[in-house]
Coordinates of C-alpha atoms in Angstrom, one line a residue:
M1 CA -23.3 -4.4 -4.7
K2 CA -23.9 -3.3 -1.1
S3 CA -22.0 -0.8 1.0
I4 CA -22.2 -0.1 4.7
A5 CA -20.6 2.5 7.0
L6 CA -20.1 2.5 10.7
F7 CA -18.8 5.6 12.5
G8 CA -17.9 6.3 16.1
L9 CA -15.2 7.3 18.5
T10 CA -11.7 5.7 18.8
G11 CA -11.9 3.2 21.6
Q12 CA -15.6 2.5 21.0
G13 CA -15.0 -0.9 19.4
I14 CA -15.9 0.2 15.8
E15 CA -13.1 -1.9 14.3
T16 CA -14.1 -4.9 16.4
A17 CA -17.6 -4.7 15.1
G18 CA -16.3 -4.4 11.6
E19 CA -14.1 -7.5 12.0
I20 CA -17.1 -9.5 13.2
L21 CA -19.2 -8.3 10.2
S22 CA -16.4 -9.1 7.8
K23 CA -16.0 -12.6 9.3
L24 CA -19.8 -13.2 8.9
I25 CA -19.8 -12.1 5.3
E26 CA -16.7 -14.1 4.5
S27 CA -18.4 -17.2 5.9
L28 CA -21.3 -16.7 3.5
G29 CA -18.9 -16.7 0.6
Y30 CA -19.2 -13.1 -0.6
T31 CA -16.2 -11.2 -1.8
H32 CA -15.8 -7.8 -0.2
R33 CA -13.4 -5.1 0.7
N34 CA -13.0 -3.2 3.9
W35 CA -11.8 0.4 4.4
R36 CA -10.7 1.8 7.8
D37 CA -10.1 5.3 8.9
F38 CA -8.8 5.6 12.4
S39 CA -7.3 8.4 14.5
T40 CA -3.6 8.8 15.4
I41 CA -4.6 9.4 19.0
I42 CA -5.7 6.4 21.1
R43 CA -8.7 8.2 22.7
G44 CA -10.8 11.1 21.5
G45 CA -10.5 10.7 17.8
N46 CA -12.9 9.2 15.3
T47 CA -13.0 5.8 13.6
S48 CA -14.8 4.8 10.4
F49 CA -15.3 1.3 9.1
E50 CA -16.7 0.8 5.6
I51 CA -17.5 -2.5 3.8
Y52 CA -18.3 -3.0 0.2
I53 CA -19.9 -6.3 -0.7
S54 CA -19.8 -7.7 -4.2
D55 CA -22.9 -9.4 -5.8
Q56 CA -23.0 -13.2 -5.4
Y57 CA -21.7 -13.9 -8.9
E58 CA -18.5 -11.7 -8.5
S59 CA -15.2 -13.2 -7.3
D60 CA -13.2 -9.9 -7.3
S61 CA -13.4 -7.5 -4.4
P62 CA -14.7 -4.0 -5.3
P63 CA -12.8 -0.7 -4.9
R64 CA -13.7 1.8 -2.3
L65 CA -17.2 3.0 -3.2
E66 CA -18.6 6.5 -2.9
T67 CA -22.3 5.5 -2.5
I68 CA -23.3 4.1 0.8
D69 CA -26.5 2.1 1.3
M70 CA -26.6 2.3 5.1
A71 CA -24.7 4.3 7.8
V72 CA -24.8 3.8 11.6
V73 CA -23.2 6.8 13.3
W74 CA -22.5 7.9 16.9
T75 CA -22.2 11.7 16.5
D76 CA -23.3 14.6 14.4
E77 CA -19.9 14.5 12.7
G78 CA -20.8 11.0 11.4
V79 CA -24.0 12.4 10.0
N80 CA -22.0 15.2 8.2
R81 CA -19.6 12.7 6.8
Y82 CA -22.1 10.1 5.5
L83 CA -25.4 11.8 4.8
P84 CA -24.1 13.3 1.5
R85 CA -22.9 9.8 0.4
L86 CA -26.1 7.9 1.2
K87 CA -28.1 6.6 -1.7
D88 CA -31.3 7.1 0.4
H89 CA -30.9 9.8 3.0
S90 CA -33.3 8.0 5.4
M91 CA -30.9 5.1 5.7
I92 CA -29.0 6.6 8.6
F93 CA -29.2 5.3 12.2
G94 CA -27.9 6.5 15.5
P95 CA -28.6 7.7 19.1
E96 CA -31.6 9.9 19.6
N97 CA -29.5 13.0 20.5
V98 CA -27.9 13.0 17.0
K99 CA -29.2 15.4 14.4
D100 CA -30.9 14.4 11.2
I101 CA -31.6 10.8 12.3
P102 CA -35.2 9.7 11.5
V103 CA -37.1 9.1 14.7
A104 CA -37.8 5.5 13.6
H105 CA -34.0 4.9 13.3
Q106 CA -33.0 6.3 16.6
G107 CA -32.0 4.3 19.7
K108 CA -30.5 4.7 23.2
P109 CA -27.3 2.6 23.0
P110 CA -24.7 3.3 25.7
K111 CA -21.3 4.6 24.6
L112 CA -19.6 1.3 25.2
G113 CA -22.3 -0.8 23.6
F114 CA -22.9 1.3 20.5
N115 CA -20.8 -1.0 18.3
V116 CA -22.8 -4.1 19.3
W117 CA -26.1 -2.3 18.7
A118 CA -24.9 -1.1 15.3
L119 CA -23.7 -4.5 14.3
G120 CA -27.3 -5.8 15.1
I121 CA -28.8 -3.1 12.8
I122 CA -26.4 -3.9 9.9
T123 CA -26.8 -7.7 10.1
G124 CA -30.6 -7.4 10.4
Y125 CA -30.6 -5.2 7.3
L126 CA -28.4 -7.6 5.4
G127 CA -30.5 -10.6 6.4
I128 CA -27.7 -12.5 8.1
S129 CA -29.1 -15.3 10.4
F130 CA -29.9 -13.9 13.9
E131 CA -28.4 -17.0 15.5
K132 CA -25.3 -16.9 13.4
V133 CA -24.6 -13.4 14.5
K134 CA -25.5 -14.0 18.1
V135 CA -22.9 -16.8 18.3
E136 CA -20.2 -14.4 17.2
I137 CA -21.4 -11.6 19.5
E138 CA -21.4 -13.9 22.6
H139 CA -18.0 -15.4 21.6
K140 CA -16.5 -11.9 21.6
F141 CA -18.4 -10.1 24.3
K142 CA -20.0 -11.0 27.6
K143 CA -23.6 -12.2 27.5
G144 CA -26.4 -10.1 29.1
K145 CA -26.4 -6.4 28.2
N146 CA -24.4 -7.0 25.0
T147 CA -26.9 -9.6 23.8
E148 CA -29.8 -7.3 24.6
L149 CA -28.2 -4.4 22.6
F150 CA -27.5 -6.7 19.6
E151 CA -31.1 -8.0 19.6
A152 CA -32.5 -4.5 19.8
G153 CA -30.3 -3.4 16.9
Y154 CA -31.2 -6.5 14.9
Q155 CA -34.9 -5.9 15.2
L156 CA -34.4 -2.3 14.1
G157 CA -32.4 -3.5 11.1
L158 CA -35.2 -5.8 10.0
T159 CA -37.5 -2.8 9.6
V160 CA -35.4 -1.7 6.6
A161 CA -34.3 -5.2 5.4
C162 CA -32.7 -5.1 1.9
E163 CA -34.4 -6.6 -1.1
N164 CA -31.8 -9.2 -1.7
P165 CA -30.6 -10.5 1.6
L166 CA -27.3 -12.3 1.8
Q167 CA -27.4 -16.0 1.3
D168 CA -24.9 -18.8 2.0
L169 CA -23.1 -19.2 -1.4
S170 CA -21.0 -22.2 -0.2
V171 CA -17.8 -20.6 -1.4
E172 CA -14.6 -21.0 0.6
N173 CA -13.4 -17.4 1.1
A174 CA -10.5 -16.0 3.1
T175 CA -10.0 -12.4 4.3
I176 CA -6.5 -10.9 4.1
S177 CA -4.8 -7.6 4.2
G178 CA -1.8 -6.5 2.1
N179 CA 0.4 -7.1 5.2
D180 CA -1.2 -10.6 5.6
A181 CA -0.4 -11.2 2.0
L182 CA 3.2 -10.2 2.3
C183 CA 3.6 -12.6 5.3
L184 CA 1.9 -15.5 3.4
G185 CA 4.2 -14.9 0.4
A186 CA 7.3 -14.7 2.6
I187 CA 6.5 -18.0 4.3
A188 CA 6.0 -19.6 0.9
G189 CA 9.4 -18.1 0.0
D190 CA 11.0 -19.9 2.9
V191 CA 11.2 -17.0 5.4
R192 CA 11.3 -18.6 8.9
Y193 CA 12.9 -15.8 11.0
Y194 CA 11.8 -12.2 11.4
Y195 CA 13.3 -9.2 13.3
G196 CA 11.1 -6.2 13.7
Y197 CA 10.1 -3.1 15.7
P198 CA 6.5 -1.9 15.9
I199 CA 5.5 1.0 13.7
T200 CA 2.2 1.8 12.0
P201 CA 1.3 0.5 9.5
A202 CA 3.9 -2.3 9.4
S203 CA 3.2 -3.6 13.0
E204 CA 0.7 -6.1 11.6
I205 CA 3.6 -8.0 9.9
L206 CA 5.4 -8.4 13.3
E207 CA 2.2 -9.5 14.9
N208 CA 1.4 -12.0 12.2
F209 CA 4.8 -13.6 12.2
S210 CA 4.8 -13.9 16.0
K211 CA 1.8 -16.2 15.6
W212 CA 2.6 -17.9 12.3
L213 CA 6.4 -18.6 12.4
P214 CA 6.9 -20.6 15.7
P215 CA 4.6 -23.5 14.6
L216 CA 6.7 -23.7 11.4
G217 CA 9.9 -24.1 13.4
G218 CA 10.9 -20.4 13.0
A219 CA 11.2 -17.5 15.5
V220 CA 10.3 -13.9 15.8
F221 CA 12.3 -11.2 17.6
Q222 CA 11.0 -7.8 18.6
V223 CA 14.3 -5.9 18.9
E224 CA 15.0 -2.5 20.5
D225 CA 14.8 -0.3 17.4
E226 CA 14.9 -0.3 13.6
I227 CA 18.7 -0.1 13.6
A228 CA 18.8 -3.4 15.4
A229 CA 16.1 -4.9 13.2
I230 CA 17.9 -4.4 9.9
H231 CA 21.3 -5.5 11.2
A232 CA 19.9 -8.6 12.9
A233 CA 18.2 -9.4 9.6
L234 CA 21.5 -8.9 7.7
G235 CA 23.1 -11.3 10.2
C236 CA 20.4 -13.8 9.5
S237 CA 20.8 -13.5 5.8
Y238 CA 24.6 -13.7 6.1
A239 CA 24.0 -17.1 7.9
G240 CA 22.1 -18.3 4.9
K241 CA 18.5 -17.9 6.1
R242 CA 15.9 -15.9 4.2
T243 CA 14.3 -13.0 6.0
F244 CA 13.2 -9.4 5.3
V245 CA 12.5 -6.3 7.4
A246 CA 9.5 -4.0 7.3
T247 CA 9.0 -0.5 8.6
S248 CA 7.5 2.9 7.7
G249 CA 9.0 6.4 7.1
P250 CA 10.5 7.2 10.5
G251 CA 11.9 3.7 10.9
L252 CA 13.1 3.7 7.3
A253 CA 15.3 6.7 8.2
L254 CA 17.0 4.6 10.9
M255 CA 17.4 1.6 8.7
T256 CA 19.2 3.6 6.0
E257 CA 22.6 2.9 7.6
G258 CA 22.0 -0.9 7.3
L259 CA 20.9 -0.5 3.7
G260 CA 24.4 0.8 2.8
Y261 CA 26.0 -2.0 4.7
A262 CA 23.9 -4.6 2.8
A263 CA 25.1 -3.0 -0.5
A264 CA 28.8 -2.9 0.5
T265 CA 28.8 -6.5 1.7
E266 CA 26.4 -7.8 -1.0
I267 CA 24.3 -9.6 1.6
P268 CA 20.8 -10.2 0.2
L269 CA 18.2 -8.1 1.9
V270 CA 14.5 -7.2 1.2
L271 CA 13.2 -4.1 2.9
V272 CA 9.5 -3.3 2.9
D273 CA 8.5 0.3 3.4
N274 CA 4.8 0.7 4.4
Q275 CA 4.5 4.4 3.4
R276 CA 2.4 6.8 5.5
G277 CA 2.0 10.6 5.6
G278 CA 5.3 12.4 6.3
P279 CA 7.6 14.1 7.0
S280 CA 8.7 13.3 10.6
T281 CA 6.0 11.5 12.5
G282 CA 3.6 13.0 10.1
M283 CA 0.3 11.2 9.7
P284 CA 0.8 7.8 11.1
T285 CA -2.6 6.5 10.2
K286 CA -3.0 8.1 6.8
T287 CA -1.9 6.8 3.4
E288 CA 0.7 8.4 1.2
Q289 CA 3.2 7.4 -1.6
S290 CA 5.8 10.0 -0.7
D291 CA 8.9 7.9 0.3
L292 CA 9.8 7.0 -3.3
F293 CA 12.6 9.6 -3.8
H294 CA 14.1 8.5 -0.5
L295 CA 13.9 4.8 -1.5
M296 CA 15.5 5.5 -4.9
N297 CA 18.5 7.3 -3.2
A298 CA 18.7 6.4 0.5
G299 CA 22.2 5.8 1.8
H300 CA 25.4 7.7 1.5
G301 CA 27.7 6.8 -1.4
E302 CA 26.5 5.1 -4.5
F303 CA 25.1 1.5 -4.8
A304 CA 22.6 -0.6 -6.8
R305 CA 19.1 -1.3 -5.6
I306 CA 15.9 -2.7 -7.0
L307 CA 12.6 -1.0 -6.2
L308 CA 9.3 -2.8 -6.6
T309 CA 5.7 -1.7 -5.9
P310 CA 2.9 -4.2 -5.5
T311 CA -0.4 -3.3 -7.2
S312 CA -3.0 -5.2 -5.2
V313 CA -3.4 -7.4 -2.1
L314 CA -2.9 -10.6 -4.1
D315 CA 0.1 -9.0 -5.8
C316 CA 1.8 -8.6 -2.4
I317 CA 1.9 -12.4 -2.2
V318 CA 3.8 -12.7 -5.4
T319 CA 6.0 -9.6 -5.2
I320 CA 7.6 -10.5 -1.9
Q321 CA 8.6 -14.0 -3.3
E322 CA 10.0 -12.4 -6.4
A323 CA 11.9 -9.9 -4.2
L324 CA 13.5 -12.6 -2.2
N325 CA 14.7 -14.4 -5.3
L326 CA 16.0 -11.1 -6.9
S327 CA 17.9 -10.2 -3.7
E328 CA 19.7 -13.5 -3.6
Y329 CA 20.6 -13.4 -7.3
Y330 CA 21.7 -9.8 -7.6
Q331 CA 23.0 -9.6 -4.0
C332 CA 21.8 -6.0 -3.5
P333 CA 18.9 -4.4 -1.5
V334 CA 15.5 -5.1 -3.0
I335 CA 12.9 -2.6 -1.7
I336 CA 9.2 -3.1 -1.7
A337 CA 7.2 0.2 -1.5
L338 CA 3.7 -0.4 -0.1
D339 CA 1.3 2.3 1.1
L340 CA -0.9 2.4 4.2
D341 CA -4.1 1.8 2.4
L342 CA -2.9 -1.2 0.5
A343 CA -1.1 -2.6 3.6
L344 CA -4.1 -2.4 5.9
R345 CA -6.9 -2.9 3.2
R346 CA -8.7 -6.2 3.9
I347 CA -10.3 -8.1 1.1
S348 CA -12.3 -11.4 1.2
I349 CA -11.9 -13.5 -2.0
P350 CA -12.0 -17.2 -2.9
W351 CA -9.2 -19.1 -1.2
A352 CA -8.3 -20.7 -4.5
K353 CA -7.1 -17.3 -5.8
I354 CA -4.9 -16.9 -2.7
E355 CA -3.5 -20.4 -3.0
N356 CA -2.7 -19.9 -6.7
A357 CA -0.8 -16.7 -5.9
I358 CA 1.2 -18.5 -3.2
R359 CA 2.1 -21.3 -5.5
S360 CA 3.0 -19.1 -8.5
I361 CA 6.7 -18.5 -7.7
E362 CA 9.4 -21.1 -7.2
I363 CA 12.2 -20.5 -4.7
D364 CA 15.4 -19.5 -6.5
R365 CA 18.5 -18.9 -4.3
G366 CA 20.7 -17.8 -7.1
P367 CA 24.5 -18.3 -6.7
T368 CA 24.2 -19.3 -3.0
I369 CA 26.4 -22.2 -1.9
L370 CA 24.8 -23.9 1.0
N371 CA 26.5 -27.2 1.5
E372 CA 29.3 -27.7 -1.1
T373 CA 33.0 -27.7 -0.5
M374 CA 34.9 -24.9 -2.1
T375 CA 38.2 -25.6 -3.8
G376 CA 41.1 -23.3 -4.4
T377 CA 41.2 -19.8 -3.1
Y378 CA 37.6 -18.6 -2.5
K379 CA 37.0 -15.0 -3.7
R380 CA 33.7 -14.0 -2.3
Y381 CA 33.4 -10.9 -4.5
E382 CA 34.8 -12.3 -7.8
S383 CA 32.5 -12.1 -10.8
V384 CA 33.2 -14.7 -13.5
G385 CA 31.8 -14.0 -17.0
G386 CA 29.8 -11.1 -15.8
L387 CA 27.6 -13.3 -13.5
P388 CA 27.0 -12.5 -9.8
P389 CA 29.7 -13.8 -7.5
Q390 CA 29.2 -17.1 -5.6
R391 CA 28.0 -16.5 -2.1
T392 CA 28.8 -19.0 0.7
V393 CA 27.2 -19.3 4.1
P394 CA 29.0 -20.2 7.4
G395 CA 29.8 -23.9 7.6
V396 CA 30.7 -24.3 3.9
K397 CA 34.2 -25.7 3.9
G398 CA 36.7 -23.4 2.2
G399 CA 34.1 -20.7 1.9
A400 CA 34.9 -18.4 4.8
Y401 CA 35.0 -14.7 4.2
V402 CA 34.8 -11.4 6.0
A403 CA 31.7 -9.3 5.2
S404 CA 33.2 -5.9 5.9
G405 CA 31.5 -2.5 5.3
D406 CA 35.0 -1.1 4.6
E407 CA 36.1 -1.2 1.0
H408 CA 37.7 -4.5 0.2
D409 CA 39.1 -6.6 -2.6
E410 CA 37.5 -9.7 -4.2
R411 CA 38.5 -11.9 -1.2
G412 CA 36.9 -9.5 1.2
F413 CA 40.2 -8.2 2.6
M414 CA 40.2 -4.6 3.7
E415 CA 42.7 -1.8 2.8
P416 CA 43.3 -3.0 -0.7
D417 CA 44.7 -0.9 -3.6
F418 CA 41.7 1.5 -3.7
K419 CA 42.5 2.7 -7.2
Q420 CA 42.2 -0.8 -8.5
V421 CA 39.1 -2.0 -6.6
R422 CA 37.2 1.2 -7.2
G423 CA 37.7 0.8 -10.9
S424 CA 36.7 -2.9 -10.9
L425 CA 34.8 -4.3 -7.9
H426 CA 33.0 -1.0 -7.1
I427 CA 32.0 -0.5 -10.8
R428 CA 30.6 -4.1 -10.8
R429 CA 28.6 -3.4 -7.7
L430 CA 27.2 -0.2 -9.1
N431 CA 26.1 -1.7 -12.4
K432 CA 24.9 -5.2 -11.5
A433 CA 21.3 -4.2 -11.4
N434 CA 21.2 -1.7 -14.3
S435 CA 18.8 -4.2 -15.9
I436 CA 17.3 -7.2 -14.3
H437 CA 15.6 -10.3 -15.3
Y438 CA 12.1 -9.6 -14.1
K439 CA 9.0 -10.9 -15.9
R440 CA 6.4 -8.5 -14.4
P441 CA 7.5 -4.9 -14.6
F442 CA 3.9 -3.8 -15.0
S443 CA 0.4 -5.1 -15.6
R444 CA -1.9 -3.8 -18.4
V445 CA -5.7 -3.3 -18.1
G446 CA -8.2 -2.5 -20.8
N447 CA -7.5 -1.6 -24.4
Q448 CA -3.8 -1.9 -25.2
E449 CA -4.2 0.4 -28.2
A450 CA -6.0 3.1 -26.2
P451 CA -5.1 6.8 -26.8
I452 CA -5.2 7.5 -23.1
T453 CA -3.3 5.6 -20.3
I454 CA -3.8 6.0 -16.6
I455 CA -0.7 5.0 -14.7
G456 CA -0.3 4.2 -11.0
T457 CA 0.6 1.6 -8.4
G458 CA -0.1 0.5 -4.9
A459 CA -3.5 1.7 -3.6
M460 CA -4.2 3.3 -6.9
G461 CA -4.3 -0.1 -8.6
E462 CA -7.9 -1.0 -7.7
L463 CA -9.2 2.5 -8.7
I464 CA -7.4 2.5 -12.1
E465 CA -8.6 -1.0 -12.9
N466 CA -12.2 -0.2 -12.0
F467 CA -12.1 3.1 -13.9
V468 CA -10.7 1.5 -17.1
M469 CA -13.0 -1.4 -17.1
E470 CA -16.1 0.8 -16.7
N471 CA -15.2 3.6 -19.1
G472 CA -15.0 2.1 -22.6
A473 CA -12.3 1.5 -25.1
I474 CA -10.3 4.8 -25.0
Y475 CA -8.4 4.0 -21.8
Q476 CA -5.6 1.7 -20.8
G477 CA -4.5 1.1 -17.3
L478 CA -0.8 0.6 -16.6
L479 CA -0.1 -0.7 -13.1
V480 CA 3.6 -0.2 -12.6
R481 CA 5.5 -2.7 -10.4
Q482 CA 9.2 -2.0 -11.3
L483 CA 10.4 1.5 -10.6
A484 CA 14.2 0.7 -10.4
P485 CA 15.8 -0.1 -12.6
L486 CA 13.3 1.6 -14.8
P487 CA 12.1 -0.7 -17.6
K488 CA 12.2 2.1 -20.1
Q489 CA 11.9 0.2 -23.3
E490 CA 9.1 -2.0 -22.1
L491 CA 7.2 1.0 -20.8
Q492 CA 7.6 2.9 -24.1
E493 CA 6.4 -0.1 -26.0
A494 CA 3.3 -0.4 -23.8
L495 CA 2.6 3.3 -24.3
K496 CA 3.2 3.5 -28.0
H497 CA -0.4 4.0 -28.9
S498 CA -1.2 6.5 -26.2
K499 CA -1.1 10.2 -26.8
R500 CA -2.1 11.3 -23.3
V501 CA -1.0 9.9 -20.0
V502 CA -2.3 10.6 -16.4
V503 CA 0.0 9.5 -13.6
A504 CA -2.1 9.1 -10.4
E505 CA -0.3 9.1 -7.1
Y506 CA -0.6 9.9 -3.4
N507 CA 2.0 12.6 -2.9
A508 CA 2.5 16.3 -3.6
K509 CA 5.6 16.3 -5.9
A510 CA 4.6 13.8 -8.6
Q511 CA 7.3 11.3 -7.5
I512 CA 6.2 8.4 -9.7
R513 CA 5.8 10.7 -12.7
T514 CA 9.4 12.0 -12.1
I515 CA 10.8 8.4 -11.9
L516 CA 9.0 7.4 -15.1
E517 CA 9.9 10.6 -17.0
A518 CA 12.4 8.9 -19.3
A519 CA 9.7 6.7 -20.6
L520 CA 7.1 9.5 -21.1
T521 CA 9.2 11.9 -23.3
D522 CA 6.8 12.0 -26.3
K523 CA 3.5 12.1 -24.4
E524 CA 1.2 14.8 -23.1
V525 CA 1.5 14.0 -19.4
H526 CA -0.8 15.0 -16.5
S527 CA -0.6 14.4 -12.8
L528 CA -3.4 13.4 -10.5
L529 CA -2.1 14.1 -7.0
R530 CA -3.6 13.6 -3.5
F531 CA -1.7 14.2 -0.3
D532 CA -4.3 14.9 2.4
G533 CA -4.1 11.3 3.7
E534 CA -7.4 10.2 2.3
H535 CA -8.1 7.5 -0.2
F536 CA -10.1 8.2 -3.4
T537 CA -13.5 6.6 -3.7
D538 CA -14.5 5.3 -7.2
Q539 CA -16.6 8.4 -7.9
E540 CA -14.0 10.9 -6.7
F541 CA -11.3 9.2 -8.8
E542 CA -13.5 9.3 -12.0
Q543 CA -14.4 12.9 -11.4
E544 CA -10.7 13.9 -11.0
I545 CA -9.7 12.0 -14.2
A546 CA -12.5 13.7 -16.1
A547 CA -11.5 17.1 -14.8
I548 CA -7.9 16.6 -15.9
L549 CA -8.7 15.4 -19.3
D550 CA -11.3 18.1 -19.8
G551 CA -8.6 20.7 -19.2
F552 CA -9.7 21.6 -15.7
T553 CA -8.0 21.1 -12.4
S554 CA -9.2 20.7 -8.8
N555 CA -7.4 21.5 -5.6
L556 CA -6.0 18.0 -5.5
T557 CA -4.6 17.9 -9.1
N558 CA -2.4 19.8 -11.4

């Protein structure tokens, strides 16, 4: 395992250097995982890029690691951040005016050439072919000064070359983020139209689709705000085309009106919330899992909803396809709760794993009538035998109906006998997703008879899995994917051997623990909470778990 850190100023091209490095490592066939920490402000803040490279025989990406093999930094602040994490304190590089940099590891890179110089040091240390890197540098940047800076950095990196340089493993890898994975899964699920408004960290979805959908015969529309986005998507779904909307906290607040309209009209809709630090504008570039109470209850009045939480990048591919199927069968909002770290995390893994995830779910459009002729009087909202009502799309002969947000009868007509429809149609709408046919409410890791279970989802998934696999037989990991409706009996069965439970989450009010409370009634339950916007490293996570189970607490737990 190798780990590298690059630290500089926002606008200095740190992420660009990281992208080139990731591309080079991908081309050699190594699985890896990237971590980015970037400022909310465009200029003047700090940016970190970390990359963790698996050994050549491993096909799974690692979690975020605490220990760093090499760091290249621009400022004293970078030294303060990375010197304590370095395995060897001499393995830090930077400009000659930065404190605690060994003289042999200093250089004179210009502010707007530091990233190229740093990339040279890192690739020289890793033993990546000089010519291979040079091609990428000169493709991205102008030749001349940039090439000279790269060469100087590369020669410096060779002076500390690692013992096991990277080789060409001849493995076909691909690098994707959680947002990329959602897009790939959505396309596999027959999404060809997308309506969006930019917001961190969901903007990547809009950007991806703008490139990927037109060649498939689809279209992308950047609308004026989130209110327009959700209602345009509802119109698209009403017309019989699959789509979804994605946003983050502030945009979610605006989309809430459309969520209620989707529930009243029973138009299928998937909504992705890429959670970031709140409230208000909050921490736009920092991770959090603090929208869950809102997602469980958003919208005035009462209506059914399904809430899913992917547990890994690969899982995003599958979960979005399942959500599209569920939304068309149950005809209610299906919400996917991501978090910033999982959404923006980039992993490089064998393409075969990605392809298997893409192909794992078949499209199921439920009771949707696309091209048949309806006979008799069509009642759009009539349930027969307790099954979801048949849904037509425009153009189906005899299947026209009005999709009104006003209360209506089974035909869709407004101003009915409210006493009658509220006791029949409204009750059906409320209860239709009390229990759902979903095959993957959670995933289990480790010893299923373990006395201690660590529960989490989203960005916590990789940490829980890594911790359980490295810490013996007394732990089970439970990566929860279905939060509403709560699969209470299945959870209780999965936890029947556990006496102690730790629920790990990125928020201050133990929202996941509260949602799961009905399934945890006979357990000794603890919370591991973090809400400063940062993401645990493997070592930090292990220390926090140990502190909780030893009866101690830290300033991040209770």
